[in-house]
Amino acid sequence: MPYVAFVKRNIRIGNKVKFDTGTFVAIDVKFGNNILIAANVSFDNKIDHDYTEPAVLMWNAARIEDEMTIIEDDVWIGNNVTVIAGITIGRGSIVAAGALVNKDVPACEIWGGVPTKKIKDRFNNIQDQIKHLEFLNISNIQK
């Protein structure tokens, strides 16, 4: 897609990962399989510059490395979402448009808001969730 930027070197991308226009990846991240990323999604550092050292300009401040971010299989991330480094978005989850993801999103849940919080479960009952996760296990073995 046009206007998609990757500015880190430790980025792993699985099969069938769609990045829409304006996606910006500025952190180390591992993308699983079958992922939809809508327009203008940013993957950003928690803290990019060490601002705690006195008598050092932000411009000259040391860069801070963040932990790996993991986007697991079968995830859909809506428009204008910001994902902060070091989190995991679990298998089968959805992140609503405009969210700020600053903590882990469990499998098969729908999260949104600033900061993000659980909106609801993706499936109506635990049996459907288990069925879906088992399906993902089988489909990943057969890829």
XYZ file of C-alpha atoms in Angstrom, residues 3-116:
114
model
C 2.515 5.646 2.232
C 3.366 2.752 4.526
C 6.618 3.279 6.436
C 8.810 0.857 8.378
C 11.576 2.591 10.343
C 12.927 -0.290 12.438
C 14.896 -3.336 11.386
C 13.415 -6.006 13.641
C 10.042 -6.369 11.955
C 8.662 -9.813 11.145
C 5.594 -10.165 8.966
C 3.583 -13.370 8.643
C 1.316 -14.473 5.795
C -1.666 -12.421 4.647
C -0.929 -9.198 6.525
C -2.603 -6.128 5.000
C -1.233 -2.674 5.820
C -3.536 0.115 4.673
C -2.461 3.603 3.622
C -0.622 5.640 6.225
C 0.560 2.792 8.456
C 3.716 3.799 10.354
C 5.843 1.176 12.149
C 8.503 2.759 14.374
C 9.037 -0.131 16.806
C 10.230 -3.721 16.730
C 7.159 -5.821 16.028
C 6.198 -9.340 15.052
C 3.032 -9.638 12.971
C 1.366 -13.059 12.878
C -0.861 -14.296 10.051
C -4.178 -13.096 8.609
C -4.044 -9.568 9.999
C -5.981 -6.521 8.832
C -4.489 -3.128 9.630
C -6.638 -0.178 8.559
C -5.478 3.297 7.503
C -3.292 5.590 9.592
C -2.281 3.072 12.247
C 0.895 3.930 14.178
C 3.156 1.552 16.068
C 5.149 3.833 18.400
C 7.635 3.756 21.273
C 6.562 4.203 24.881
C 9.383 6.668 25.400
C 11.574 7.494 22.438
C 14.089 9.808 24.122
C 15.488 9.703 27.661
C 14.060 12.928 29.054
C 15.295 12.364 32.631
C 18.903 13.461 32.238
C 19.417 17.081 33.332
C 21.354 19.522 31.127
C 20.672 17.460 27.984
C 18.424 18.749 25.227
C 15.676 16.412 24.027
C 17.315 16.601 20.603
C 20.510 15.112 22.072
C 18.918 12.705 24.533
C 19.783 9.027 24.336
C 17.310 6.801 22.482
C 15.465 4.212 24.579
C 14.847 0.748 23.164
C 11.455 -0.802 23.795
C 10.403 -4.426 24.077
C 9.115 -6.399 21.094
C 5.464 -5.821 20.223
C 3.465 -8.855 19.102
C 0.369 -8.812 16.942
C -0.923 -12.373 16.944
C -2.950 -14.182 14.247
C -6.394 -13.083 13.022
C -6.274 -9.536 14.406
C -8.115 -6.545 12.983
C -6.879 -3.058 13.901
C -9.170 -0.159 12.935
C -8.389 3.271 11.486
C -6.267 5.792 13.391
C -5.141 3.408 16.132
C -1.868 3.931 18.016
C -0.174 0.798 19.370
C 2.476 1.431 22.035
C 5.604 -0.752 22.118
C 5.916 -3.824 24.290
C 2.314 -5.004 24.171
C 0.649 -8.086 22.711
C -2.625 -8.055 20.819
C -4.012 -11.566 21.223
C -5.284 -13.968 18.579
C -8.671 -13.208 17.113
C -8.946 -9.755 18.691
C -10.272 -6.498 17.282
C -9.109 -2.983 18.148
C -11.693 -0.272 17.443
C -10.882 2.820 15.385
C -9.168 5.661 17.207
C -7.895 3.544 20.115
C -4.651 3.990 22.043
C -3.418 0.464 22.817
C -1.158 0.793 25.847
C -1.676 -2.631 27.450
C -2.086 -6.228 26.314
C -5.309 -7.206 24.561
C -6.382 -10.804 25.375
C -7.439 -13.253 22.679
C -10.877 -12.915 21.082
C -11.807 -9.601 22.693
C -12.844 -6.244 21.234
C -11.055 -3.240 22.723
C -11.290 0.495 22.093
C -10.920 3.953 23.607
C -8.158 6.221 24.858
C -6.588 4.537 26.683
C -7.908 1.260 25.379
